XYZ file of C-alpha atoms in Angstrom:
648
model
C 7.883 11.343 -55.385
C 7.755 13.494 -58.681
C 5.762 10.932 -60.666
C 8.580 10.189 -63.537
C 6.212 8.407 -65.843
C 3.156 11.073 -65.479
C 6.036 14.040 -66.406
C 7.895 12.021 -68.868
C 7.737 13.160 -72.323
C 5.752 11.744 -75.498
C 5.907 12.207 -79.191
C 3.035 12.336 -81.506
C 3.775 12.362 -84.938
C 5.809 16.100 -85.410
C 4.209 17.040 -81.736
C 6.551 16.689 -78.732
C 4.179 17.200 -75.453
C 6.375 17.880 -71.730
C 4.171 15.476 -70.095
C 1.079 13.002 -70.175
C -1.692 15.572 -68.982
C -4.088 17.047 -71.368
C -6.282 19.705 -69.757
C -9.625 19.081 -71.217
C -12.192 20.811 -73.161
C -14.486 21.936 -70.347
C -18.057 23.949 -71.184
C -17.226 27.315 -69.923
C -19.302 29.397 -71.499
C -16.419 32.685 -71.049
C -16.858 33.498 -74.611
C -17.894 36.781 -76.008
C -21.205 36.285 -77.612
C -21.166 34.561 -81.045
C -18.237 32.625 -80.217
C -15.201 34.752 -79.963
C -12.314 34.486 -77.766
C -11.741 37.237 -74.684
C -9.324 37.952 -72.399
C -11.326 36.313 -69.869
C -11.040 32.840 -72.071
C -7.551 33.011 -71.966
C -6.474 33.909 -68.709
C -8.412 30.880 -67.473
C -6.187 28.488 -70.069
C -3.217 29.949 -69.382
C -2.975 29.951 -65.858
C -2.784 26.323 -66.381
C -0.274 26.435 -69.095
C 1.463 28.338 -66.879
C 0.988 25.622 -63.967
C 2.834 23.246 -65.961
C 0.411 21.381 -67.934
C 1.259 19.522 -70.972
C -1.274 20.182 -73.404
C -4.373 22.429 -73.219
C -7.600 20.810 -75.288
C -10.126 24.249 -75.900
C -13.693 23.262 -75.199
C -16.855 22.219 -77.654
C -15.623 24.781 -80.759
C -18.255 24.881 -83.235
C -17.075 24.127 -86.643
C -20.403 24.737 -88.359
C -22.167 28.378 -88.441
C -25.996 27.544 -88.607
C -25.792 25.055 -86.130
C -23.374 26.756 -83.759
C -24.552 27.708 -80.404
C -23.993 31.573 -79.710
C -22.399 30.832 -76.832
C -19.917 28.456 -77.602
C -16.273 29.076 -79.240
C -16.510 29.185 -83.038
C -14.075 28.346 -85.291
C -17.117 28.077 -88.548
C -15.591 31.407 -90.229
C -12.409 33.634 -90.438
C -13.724 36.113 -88.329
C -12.886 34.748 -85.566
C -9.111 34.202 -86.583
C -7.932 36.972 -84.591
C -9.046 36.006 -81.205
C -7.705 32.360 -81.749
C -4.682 33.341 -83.129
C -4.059 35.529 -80.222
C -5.073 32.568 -77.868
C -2.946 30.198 -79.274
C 0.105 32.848 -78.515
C -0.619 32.955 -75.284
C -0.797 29.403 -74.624
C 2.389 28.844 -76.088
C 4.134 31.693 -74.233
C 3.038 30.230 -71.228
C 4.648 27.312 -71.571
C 2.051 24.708 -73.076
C 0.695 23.349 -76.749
C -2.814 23.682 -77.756
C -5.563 21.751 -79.371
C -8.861 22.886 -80.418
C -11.683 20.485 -79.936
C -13.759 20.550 -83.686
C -17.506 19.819 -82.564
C -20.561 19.513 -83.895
C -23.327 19.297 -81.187
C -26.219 17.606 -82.884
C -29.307 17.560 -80.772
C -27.095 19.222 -77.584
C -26.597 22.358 -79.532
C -30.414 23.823 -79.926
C -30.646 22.850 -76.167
C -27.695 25.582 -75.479
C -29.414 28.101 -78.196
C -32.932 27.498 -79.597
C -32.183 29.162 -82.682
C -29.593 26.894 -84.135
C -30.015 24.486 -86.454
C -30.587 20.586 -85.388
C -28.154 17.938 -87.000
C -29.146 15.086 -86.023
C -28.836 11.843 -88.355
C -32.973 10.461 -87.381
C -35.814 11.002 -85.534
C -34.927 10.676 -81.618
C -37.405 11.108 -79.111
C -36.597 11.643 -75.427
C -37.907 12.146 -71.848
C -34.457 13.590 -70.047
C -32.139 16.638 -71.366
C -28.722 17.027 -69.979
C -30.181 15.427 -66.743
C -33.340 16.702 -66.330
C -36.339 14.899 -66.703
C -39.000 16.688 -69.272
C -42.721 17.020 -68.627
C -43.733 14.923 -71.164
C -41.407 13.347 -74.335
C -40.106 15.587 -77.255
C -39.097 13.756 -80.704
C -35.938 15.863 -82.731
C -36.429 15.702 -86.483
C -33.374 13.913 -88.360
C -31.078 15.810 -90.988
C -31.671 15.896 -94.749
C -29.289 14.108 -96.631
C -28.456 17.095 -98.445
C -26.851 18.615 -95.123
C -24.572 15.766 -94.411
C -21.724 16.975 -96.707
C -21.695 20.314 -95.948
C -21.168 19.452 -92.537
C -18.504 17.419 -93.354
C -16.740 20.038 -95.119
C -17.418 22.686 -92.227
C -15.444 19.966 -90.278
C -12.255 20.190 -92.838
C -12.747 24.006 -93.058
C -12.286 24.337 -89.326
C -9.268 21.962 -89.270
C -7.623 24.342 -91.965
C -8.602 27.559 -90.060
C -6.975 25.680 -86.922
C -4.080 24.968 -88.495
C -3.702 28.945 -89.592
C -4.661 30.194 -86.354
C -1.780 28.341 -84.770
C -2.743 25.039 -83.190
C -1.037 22.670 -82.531
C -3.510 19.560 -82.718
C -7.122 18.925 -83.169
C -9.600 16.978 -81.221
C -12.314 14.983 -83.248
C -15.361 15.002 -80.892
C -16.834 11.626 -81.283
C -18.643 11.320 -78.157
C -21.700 12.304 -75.739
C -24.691 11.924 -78.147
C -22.902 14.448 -80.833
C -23.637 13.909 -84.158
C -20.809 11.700 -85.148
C -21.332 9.730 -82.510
C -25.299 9.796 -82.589
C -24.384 8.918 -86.585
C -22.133 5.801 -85.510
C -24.976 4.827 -82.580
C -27.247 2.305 -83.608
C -29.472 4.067 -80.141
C -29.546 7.430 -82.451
C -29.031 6.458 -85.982
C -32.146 4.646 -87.537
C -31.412 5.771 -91.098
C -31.988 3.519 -93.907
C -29.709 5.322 -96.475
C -26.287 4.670 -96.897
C -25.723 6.468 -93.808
C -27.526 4.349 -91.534
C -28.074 0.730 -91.139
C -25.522 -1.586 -90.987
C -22.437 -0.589 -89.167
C -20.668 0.296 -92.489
C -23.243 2.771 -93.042
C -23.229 4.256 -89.489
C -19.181 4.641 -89.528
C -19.814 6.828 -92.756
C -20.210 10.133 -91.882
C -17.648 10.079 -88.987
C -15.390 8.345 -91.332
C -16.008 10.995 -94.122
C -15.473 13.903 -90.823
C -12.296 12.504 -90.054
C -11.026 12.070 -93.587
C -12.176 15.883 -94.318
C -9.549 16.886 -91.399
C -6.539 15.006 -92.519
C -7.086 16.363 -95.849
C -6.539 19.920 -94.048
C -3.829 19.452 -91.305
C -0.300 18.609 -92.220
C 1.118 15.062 -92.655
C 2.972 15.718 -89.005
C 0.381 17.160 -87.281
C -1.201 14.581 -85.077
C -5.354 13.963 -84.874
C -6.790 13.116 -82.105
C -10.552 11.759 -81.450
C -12.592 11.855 -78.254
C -14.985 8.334 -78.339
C -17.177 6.921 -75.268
C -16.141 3.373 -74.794
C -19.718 2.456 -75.098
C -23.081 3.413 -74.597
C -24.486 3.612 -71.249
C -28.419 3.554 -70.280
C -29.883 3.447 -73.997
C -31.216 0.656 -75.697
C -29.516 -0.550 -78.668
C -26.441 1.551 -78.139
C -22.992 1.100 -79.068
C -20.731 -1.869 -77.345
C -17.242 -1.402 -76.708
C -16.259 -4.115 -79.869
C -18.258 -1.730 -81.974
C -16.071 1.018 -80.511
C -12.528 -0.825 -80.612
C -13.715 -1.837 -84.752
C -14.356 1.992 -85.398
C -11.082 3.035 -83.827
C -9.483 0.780 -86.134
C -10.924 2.249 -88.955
C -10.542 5.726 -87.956
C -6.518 4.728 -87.332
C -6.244 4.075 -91.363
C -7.487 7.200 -91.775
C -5.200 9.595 -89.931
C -6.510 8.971 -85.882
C -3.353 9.222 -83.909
C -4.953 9.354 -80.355
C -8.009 8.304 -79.032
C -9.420 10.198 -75.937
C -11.706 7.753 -74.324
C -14.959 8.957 -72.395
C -18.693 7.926 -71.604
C -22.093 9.443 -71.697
C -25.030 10.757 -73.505
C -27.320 14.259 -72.889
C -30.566 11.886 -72.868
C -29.896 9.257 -70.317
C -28.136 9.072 -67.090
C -25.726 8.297 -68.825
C -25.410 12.131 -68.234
C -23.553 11.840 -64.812
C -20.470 10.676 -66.754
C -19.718 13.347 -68.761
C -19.047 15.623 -65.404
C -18.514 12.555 -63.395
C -19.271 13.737 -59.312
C -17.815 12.408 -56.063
C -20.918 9.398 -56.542
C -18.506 7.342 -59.477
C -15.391 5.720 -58.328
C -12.084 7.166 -59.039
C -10.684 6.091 -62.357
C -14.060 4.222 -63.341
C -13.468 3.943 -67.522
C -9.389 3.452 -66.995
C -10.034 -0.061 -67.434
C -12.068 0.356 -70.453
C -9.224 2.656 -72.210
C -7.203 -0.262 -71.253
C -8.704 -2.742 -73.292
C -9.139 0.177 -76.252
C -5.296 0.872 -76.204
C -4.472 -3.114 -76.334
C -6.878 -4.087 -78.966
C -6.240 -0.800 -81.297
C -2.981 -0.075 -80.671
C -3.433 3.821 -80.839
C -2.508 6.116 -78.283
C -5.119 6.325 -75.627
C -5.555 8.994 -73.252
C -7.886 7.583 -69.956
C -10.615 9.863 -68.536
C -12.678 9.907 -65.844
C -12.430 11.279 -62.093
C -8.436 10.864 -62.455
C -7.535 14.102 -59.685
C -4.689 12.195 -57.786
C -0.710 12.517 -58.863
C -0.328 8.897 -57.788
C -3.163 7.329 -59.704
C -2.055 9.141 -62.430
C 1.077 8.037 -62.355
C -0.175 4.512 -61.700
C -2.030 4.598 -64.973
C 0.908 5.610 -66.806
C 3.577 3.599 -65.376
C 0.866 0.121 -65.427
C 0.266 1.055 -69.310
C -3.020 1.493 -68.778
C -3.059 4.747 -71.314
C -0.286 6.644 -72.468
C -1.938 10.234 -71.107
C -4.248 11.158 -68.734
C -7.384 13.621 -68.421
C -6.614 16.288 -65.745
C -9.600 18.827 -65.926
C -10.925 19.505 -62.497
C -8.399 18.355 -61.140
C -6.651 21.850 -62.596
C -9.385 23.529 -61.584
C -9.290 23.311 -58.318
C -5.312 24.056 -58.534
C -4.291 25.375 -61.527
C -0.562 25.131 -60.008
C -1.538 21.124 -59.859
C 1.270 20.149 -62.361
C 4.108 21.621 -61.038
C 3.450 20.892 -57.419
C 3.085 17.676 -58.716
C 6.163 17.515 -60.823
C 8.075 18.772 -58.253
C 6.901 16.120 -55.646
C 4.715 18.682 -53.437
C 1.435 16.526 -53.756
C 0.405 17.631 -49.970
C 0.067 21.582 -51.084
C -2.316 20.681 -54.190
C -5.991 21.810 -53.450
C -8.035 19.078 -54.633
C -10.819 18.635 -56.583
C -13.397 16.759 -54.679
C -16.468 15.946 -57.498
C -19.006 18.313 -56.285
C -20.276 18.929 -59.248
C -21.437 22.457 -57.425
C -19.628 25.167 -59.554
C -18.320 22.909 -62.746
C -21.458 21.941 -64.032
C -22.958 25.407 -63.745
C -22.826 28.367 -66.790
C -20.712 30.245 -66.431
C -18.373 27.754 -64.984
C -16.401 27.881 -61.636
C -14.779 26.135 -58.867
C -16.112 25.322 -55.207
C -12.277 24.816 -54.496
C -11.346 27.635 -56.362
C -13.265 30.366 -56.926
C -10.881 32.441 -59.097
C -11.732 29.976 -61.980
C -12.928 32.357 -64.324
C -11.374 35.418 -62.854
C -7.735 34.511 -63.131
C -6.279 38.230 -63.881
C -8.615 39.958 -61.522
C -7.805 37.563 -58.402
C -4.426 37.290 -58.743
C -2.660 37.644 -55.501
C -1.742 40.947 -54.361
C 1.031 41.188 -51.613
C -0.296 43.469 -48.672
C 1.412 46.922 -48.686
C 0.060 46.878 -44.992
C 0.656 44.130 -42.938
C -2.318 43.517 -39.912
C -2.795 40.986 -37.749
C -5.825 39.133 -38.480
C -7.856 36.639 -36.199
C -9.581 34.096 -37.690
C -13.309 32.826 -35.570
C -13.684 29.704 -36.976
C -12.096 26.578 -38.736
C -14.345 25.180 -41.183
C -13.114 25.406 -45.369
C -14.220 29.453 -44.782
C -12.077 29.905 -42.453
C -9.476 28.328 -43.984
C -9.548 29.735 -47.344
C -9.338 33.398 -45.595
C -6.711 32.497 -43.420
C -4.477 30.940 -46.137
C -5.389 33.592 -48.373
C -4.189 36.484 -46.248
C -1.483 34.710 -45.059
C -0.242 34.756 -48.911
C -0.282 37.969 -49.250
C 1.626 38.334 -46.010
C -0.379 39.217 -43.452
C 0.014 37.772 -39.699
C -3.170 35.586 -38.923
C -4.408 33.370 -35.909
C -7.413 31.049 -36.782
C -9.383 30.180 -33.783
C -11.675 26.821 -33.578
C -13.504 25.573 -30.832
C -13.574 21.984 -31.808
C -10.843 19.564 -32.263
C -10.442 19.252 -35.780
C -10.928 22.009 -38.485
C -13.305 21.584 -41.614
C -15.879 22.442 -40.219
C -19.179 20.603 -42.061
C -17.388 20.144 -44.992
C -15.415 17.135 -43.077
C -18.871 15.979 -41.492
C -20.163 15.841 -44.947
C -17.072 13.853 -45.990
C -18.357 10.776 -43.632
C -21.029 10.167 -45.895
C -21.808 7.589 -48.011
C -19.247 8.014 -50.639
C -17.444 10.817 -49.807
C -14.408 10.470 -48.169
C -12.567 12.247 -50.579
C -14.529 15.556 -48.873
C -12.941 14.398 -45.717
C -9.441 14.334 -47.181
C -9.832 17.425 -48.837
C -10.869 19.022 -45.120
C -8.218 17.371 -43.199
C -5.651 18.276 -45.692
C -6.688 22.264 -46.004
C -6.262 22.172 -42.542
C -2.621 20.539 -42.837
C -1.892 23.292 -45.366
C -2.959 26.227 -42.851
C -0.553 25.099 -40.631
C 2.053 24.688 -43.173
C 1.650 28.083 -44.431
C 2.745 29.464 -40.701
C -0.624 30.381 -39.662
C -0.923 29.975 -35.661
C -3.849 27.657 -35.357
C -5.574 27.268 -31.966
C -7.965 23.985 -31.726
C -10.417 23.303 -28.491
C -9.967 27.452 -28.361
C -13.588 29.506 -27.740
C -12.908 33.307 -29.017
C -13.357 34.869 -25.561
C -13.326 38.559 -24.986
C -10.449 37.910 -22.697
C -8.406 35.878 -25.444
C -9.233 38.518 -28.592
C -8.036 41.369 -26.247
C -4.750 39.923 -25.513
C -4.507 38.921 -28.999
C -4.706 42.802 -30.229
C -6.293 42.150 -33.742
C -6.259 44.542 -36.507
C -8.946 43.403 -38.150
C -11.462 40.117 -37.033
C -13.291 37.743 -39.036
C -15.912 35.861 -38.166
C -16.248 32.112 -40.088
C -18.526 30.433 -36.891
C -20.366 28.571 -39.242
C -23.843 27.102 -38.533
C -25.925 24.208 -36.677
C -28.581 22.156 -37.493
C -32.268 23.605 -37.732
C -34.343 22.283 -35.047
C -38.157 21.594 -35.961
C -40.227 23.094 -33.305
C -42.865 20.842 -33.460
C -44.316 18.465 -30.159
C -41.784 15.687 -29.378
C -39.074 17.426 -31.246
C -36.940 16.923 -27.642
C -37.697 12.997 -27.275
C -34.638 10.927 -26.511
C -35.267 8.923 -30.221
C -34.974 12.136 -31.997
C -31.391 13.209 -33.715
C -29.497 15.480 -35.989
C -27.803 14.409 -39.352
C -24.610 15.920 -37.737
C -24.811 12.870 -34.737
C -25.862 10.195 -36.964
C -22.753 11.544 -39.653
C -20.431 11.634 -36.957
C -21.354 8.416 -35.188
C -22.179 10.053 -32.140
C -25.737 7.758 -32.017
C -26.010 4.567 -34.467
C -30.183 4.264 -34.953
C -31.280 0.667 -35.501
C -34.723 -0.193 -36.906
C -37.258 2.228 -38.277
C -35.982 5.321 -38.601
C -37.625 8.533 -40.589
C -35.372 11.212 -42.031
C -37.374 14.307 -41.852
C -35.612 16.403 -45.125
C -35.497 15.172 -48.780
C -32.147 17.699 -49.888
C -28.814 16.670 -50.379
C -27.835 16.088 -46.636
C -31.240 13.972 -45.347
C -30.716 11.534 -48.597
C -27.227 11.092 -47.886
C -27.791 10.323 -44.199
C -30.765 7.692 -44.991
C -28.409 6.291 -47.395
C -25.408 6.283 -44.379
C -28.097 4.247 -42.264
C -29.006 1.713 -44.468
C -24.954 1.296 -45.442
C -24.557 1.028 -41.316
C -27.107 -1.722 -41.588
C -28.939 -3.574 -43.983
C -31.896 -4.622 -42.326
C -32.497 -0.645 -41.061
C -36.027 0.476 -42.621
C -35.928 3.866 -43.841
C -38.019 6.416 -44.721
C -37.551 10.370 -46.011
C -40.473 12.218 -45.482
C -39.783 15.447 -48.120
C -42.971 18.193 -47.452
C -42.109 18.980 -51.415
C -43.130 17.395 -54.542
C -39.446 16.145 -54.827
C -36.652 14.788 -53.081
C -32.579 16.620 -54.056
C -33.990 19.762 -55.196
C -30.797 21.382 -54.003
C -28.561 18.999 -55.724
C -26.422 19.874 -58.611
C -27.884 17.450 -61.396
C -24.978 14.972 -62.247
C -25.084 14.384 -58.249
C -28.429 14.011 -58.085
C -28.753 11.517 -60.742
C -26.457 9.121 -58.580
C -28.334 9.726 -55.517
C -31.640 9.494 -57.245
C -30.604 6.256 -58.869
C -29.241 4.752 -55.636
C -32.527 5.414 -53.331
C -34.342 2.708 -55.255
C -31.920 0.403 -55.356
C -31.333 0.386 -51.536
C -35.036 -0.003 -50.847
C -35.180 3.451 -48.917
C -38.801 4.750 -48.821
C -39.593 8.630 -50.277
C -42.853 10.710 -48.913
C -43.520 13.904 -51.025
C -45.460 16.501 -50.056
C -45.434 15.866 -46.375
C -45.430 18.250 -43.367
C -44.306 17.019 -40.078
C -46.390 18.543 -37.366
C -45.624 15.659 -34.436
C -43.200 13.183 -33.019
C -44.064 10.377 -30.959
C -42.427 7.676 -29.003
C -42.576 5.166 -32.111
C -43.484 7.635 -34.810
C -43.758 10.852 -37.049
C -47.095 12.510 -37.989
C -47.717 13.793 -41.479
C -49.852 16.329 -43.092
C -50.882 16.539 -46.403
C -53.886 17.976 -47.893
C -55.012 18.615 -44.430
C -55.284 14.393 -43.701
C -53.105 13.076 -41.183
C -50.450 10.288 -41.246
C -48.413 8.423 -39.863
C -44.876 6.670 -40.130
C -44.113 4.055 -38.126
C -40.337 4.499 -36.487
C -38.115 3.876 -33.613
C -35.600 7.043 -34.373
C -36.207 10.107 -36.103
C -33.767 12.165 -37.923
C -33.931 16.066 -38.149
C -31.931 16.787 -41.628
C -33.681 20.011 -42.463
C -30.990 22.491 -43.263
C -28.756 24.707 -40.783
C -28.762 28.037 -39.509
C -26.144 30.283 -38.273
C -24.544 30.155 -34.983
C -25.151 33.298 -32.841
C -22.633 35.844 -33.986
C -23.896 39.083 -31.639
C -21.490 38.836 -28.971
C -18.219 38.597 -31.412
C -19.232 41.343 -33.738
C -20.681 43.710 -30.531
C -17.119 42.683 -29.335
C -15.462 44.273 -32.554
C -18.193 47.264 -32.352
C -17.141 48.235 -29.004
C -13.593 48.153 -29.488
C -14.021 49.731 -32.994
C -11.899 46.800 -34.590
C -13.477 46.174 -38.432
C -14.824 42.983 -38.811
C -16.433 40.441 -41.119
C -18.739 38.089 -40.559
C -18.452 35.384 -43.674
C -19.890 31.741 -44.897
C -22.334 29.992 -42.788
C -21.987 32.412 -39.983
C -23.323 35.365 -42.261
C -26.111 32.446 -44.319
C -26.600 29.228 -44.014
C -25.933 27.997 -47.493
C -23.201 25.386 -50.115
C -19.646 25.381 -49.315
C -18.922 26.938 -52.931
C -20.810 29.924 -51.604
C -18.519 29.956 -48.499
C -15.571 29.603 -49.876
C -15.717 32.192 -52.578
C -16.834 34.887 -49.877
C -14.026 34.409 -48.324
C -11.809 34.476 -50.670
C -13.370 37.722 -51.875
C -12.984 39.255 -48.412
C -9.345 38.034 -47.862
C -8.685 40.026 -51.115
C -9.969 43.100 -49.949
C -8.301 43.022 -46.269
């Protein structure tokens, strides 16, 4: 299938766009300091311009100098004309048109640079930044009135400079707690000038924003505006009828498109900006629905759309008219064109970690040359070896594929039946299927590729001798960490590996010993296997999802409440019993009832000494890579080995 409706053209005033996918403005934080395009910034747009992409939307691009963080792009002044201009070149010769995304941060920019001026329309006062909950409340000082129209006029400055520098479109950036939108929010905005108030009054300054831009873009050049269809977690906030009468107003004064999103920097209404594998595919489709039938604008949808066929699905239903793609291009930056050309099964998929794109600078778990497009571009081999592969997990994998590429000859050897190693155990969780997928069908692509994979195969001396490797690498991965503590070996006592893979299915009390990512997810794969299970994670530190990337851990933080699981902090286990675990804390004992214990307390590597005194002894070179070298994320994994498969 090549998706007709998702690669059908569209028309936008004087803009013509190849298809419906808009590569988003993504924080990347590539910039040279002070805002100013590099090469680095845009070899990561291009390559997808180059993979087939419709339209590329630049990230956050500050429009006013005093409150502009240092580290995002800046389009405030001239000086940085240059390094857009070029940009925008690029772009096009690769294939693509290009909007720049006109922001203005409001209380999110001081949190990127202290130094920077704070626009924000009133006093707000908050417990939780960007996810992370604060020691004790800070209140933000509101703006002067005095500042509101030169702020405005920075916005139709940087239209006009946009417009010079070669752009194609703008983006309005009327969402996530930025000023316009904290201006429009009845949650942010408790002026009592004519800027705040009524809903009038709130619609002012965005109004007056949007009014400044069409004043400096030509009558054909279309405007588009990025709006959250309401206002999640905040009291007060905007509905989606307050958002569908803005839009409206906004249309009669220029708005062409309207990008629709959700979430706020002081809430949890966080997770939704970098939506992770926790929110449902396609969550706010429905709510861009209802914005596109009630408004009649253009409406692109947003929102954990990675899939060719629900994109298509939303185009062809009428649902929007374009979609978001960001990770989704990521992870594959070659996602369009395999797509458009019908090849969905050799697109590497984005899977909502959250693990490399919510971190600064940004990368990709699935992909780590996000960021280093030019450098780790593939080089064919000049010297073909024959490479063998210890180990199937998503290391493994992305080694074996990699060096196949560039055109080596490469066996991959796995001693279990399936590959994916813990990636697809961590794909039965709670959730997570998608992780599954992504395992079984990296896997699929190995053998597509032509690499000879051997499942149910041990790497025996006898086996890598007749198999006369070149060169050996060594992806064995890891096992679960045992607790060597008294009882640790009674028959009620399991892994999260057993319990994940169905192996054992514990009924009544049970205590997960481990509050990170994988003993939370396993309590919550209990109490999902049974309702009336009674669970408890006994964490010996003063929190619970310390190693979980924050959007994630807002879900799972949220859901541990609501499905009545129990949390100990600052417990040590020291015993296990017959019917339960002891605790110490502050050197007092306790106890927790239970009929099965769960060890979910990290993993450790599997013994590597024989393979690589194998390798030693027969002086074949050798690497030892992922889990097998540390114990530690997949991202982490997967970009050693794609590091190593570059330098074989």
């Amino acid at each position: 299938m090549k998706h007709l409706n998702l690669f059908s053209p569209i028309k936008i005033r004087g803009l013509e766009l190849k298809n419906r996918i808009d590569f988003p403005g993504m924080g990347t934080f590539y910039t040279d300091d002070g805002g100013y395009v590099n090469d680095k910034f845009i070899h990561y747009h291009a390559a997808r311009a180059l993979g087939g992409t419709g339209l590329i939307t630049t990230e956050a691009t500050s429009v006013h100098a005093p409150s502009a963080p240092r580290n995002f792009l800046n389009i405030s002044d001239d000086k940085f004309l240059p390094g857009l201009k070029k940009f925008t070149t690029a772009i096009h010769d690769a294939g693509a048109k290009v909007c720049v995304q006109l922001w203005q941060g409001g209380l999110t920019a001081p949190l990127f640079d202290p130094d920077v001026l704070r626009f924000i329309p009133s006093d707000i006062t908050v417990d939780n930044l960007l996810g992370n909950p604060l020691p004790e409340p800070i209140t933000f000082q509101g703006c002067a009135k005095e500042m509101i129209p030169e702020v405005e006029k920075a916005f139709g400055s940087a239209a006009k400079r946009a417009v010079e520098a070669g752009f194609d479109t703008m983006e309005f950036h009327l969402a996530h707690g930025y000023s316009p939108h904290a201006f429009l929010s009845p949650a942010f905005n408790h002026r009592t000038d004519e800027y705040g108030g009524s809903f009038e009054n709130r619609a002012r300054f965005p109004l007056e924003c949007i009014q400044e831009i069409r004043r400096n873009i030509p009558d054909d050049m279309p405007l588009l505006m990025r709006i959250d269809a309401f206002d999640d977690y905040v009291e007060n906030g905007l509905t989606i009828e307050d958002v569908i009468s803005f839009c409206k107003l906004a249309k009669a004064e220029g708005v062409d498109v309207v990008n629709v999103s959700r979430g706020n920097p002081v809430s949890l209404g966080m997770k939704f900006e970098v939506p992770p594998i926790d929110l449902p595919m396609g969550y706010n489709v429905e709510y861009a629905a209802r914005i596109k039938e009630e408004t009649g604008l253009i409406t692109i949808a947003v929102g954990r759309i990675n899939e060719p066929n629900q994109a298509e699905k939303i185009i062809a239903d009428g649902k929007a008219d374009m979609v978001v793609m960001g990770r989704a291009q990521l992870a594959d930056p070659e996602f369009c064109n395999k797509a458009s050309a019908g090849n969905d099964d050799d697109i590497v998929r984005c899977i909502g970690c959250n693990q490399g794109c919510g971190s600064s600078p940004m990368t990709c778990t699935r992909n780590p040359a996000v960021g280093r497009e030019w450098e780790y571009a593939l080089q064919a081999t000049e010297h073909p070896k024959k490479v063998v592969v210890i180990g199937g997990g998503m290391g493994g994998l992305e080694v074996a594929i990699t060096l196949k590429q560039r055109g080596h000859e490469v066996v991959l050897l796995e001693e279990s039946d399936r590959l994916g190693g813990q990636f697809y155990i961590a794909g039965l969780a709670p959730g997570k299927s998608e992780m599954k997928e992504a395992a079984i069908s990296r896997g699929q692509q190995a053998i597509k590729a032509g690499i000879d994979v051997r499942l149910s195969t041990p790497a025996t001396p006898e086996l890598l001798d007749s198999l006369h490797a070149d060169t050996v690498i060594i992806a064995s991965g890891a096992h679960p960490i045992e607790l060597n503590i008294p009882g640790k070996d009674l028959p009620n006592v399991l892994n999260s590996f057993e319990v994940l893979e169905g192996k054992v299915i514990p009924k009544g009390k049970i205590a997960v010993i481990g509050g990170g990512l994988v003993g939370l997810e396993v309590a919550e794969f209990v109490v999902d296997a049974d309702k009336n299970n009674d669970v408890t994670v006994i964490e010996m530190l003063d929190e619970i999802g310390k190693d979980l990337a924050s959007a994630r851990r807002l879900c799972i933080m949220e859901r541990i409440p609501e499905k009545n699981i129990h949390v100990k902090l600052g417990a040590k286990c020291v015993e296990i019993t017959k019917d339960s675990v002891i605790t110490s804390k502050d050197n007092l004992q306790d106890e927790v009832a239970c009929d099965y214990v769960i060890m979910s307390v990290g993993s450790i590597s599997n013994d590597t000494g024989a393979l690589t005194a194998y390798c030693e002894e027969r002086k074949i070179p050798y690497y030892v890579i992922g889990d097998a070298k540390k114990a530690r994320k997949v991202i982490d994994a997967i970009a050693e080995a794609a590091e190593i498969a570059r330098a074989v």
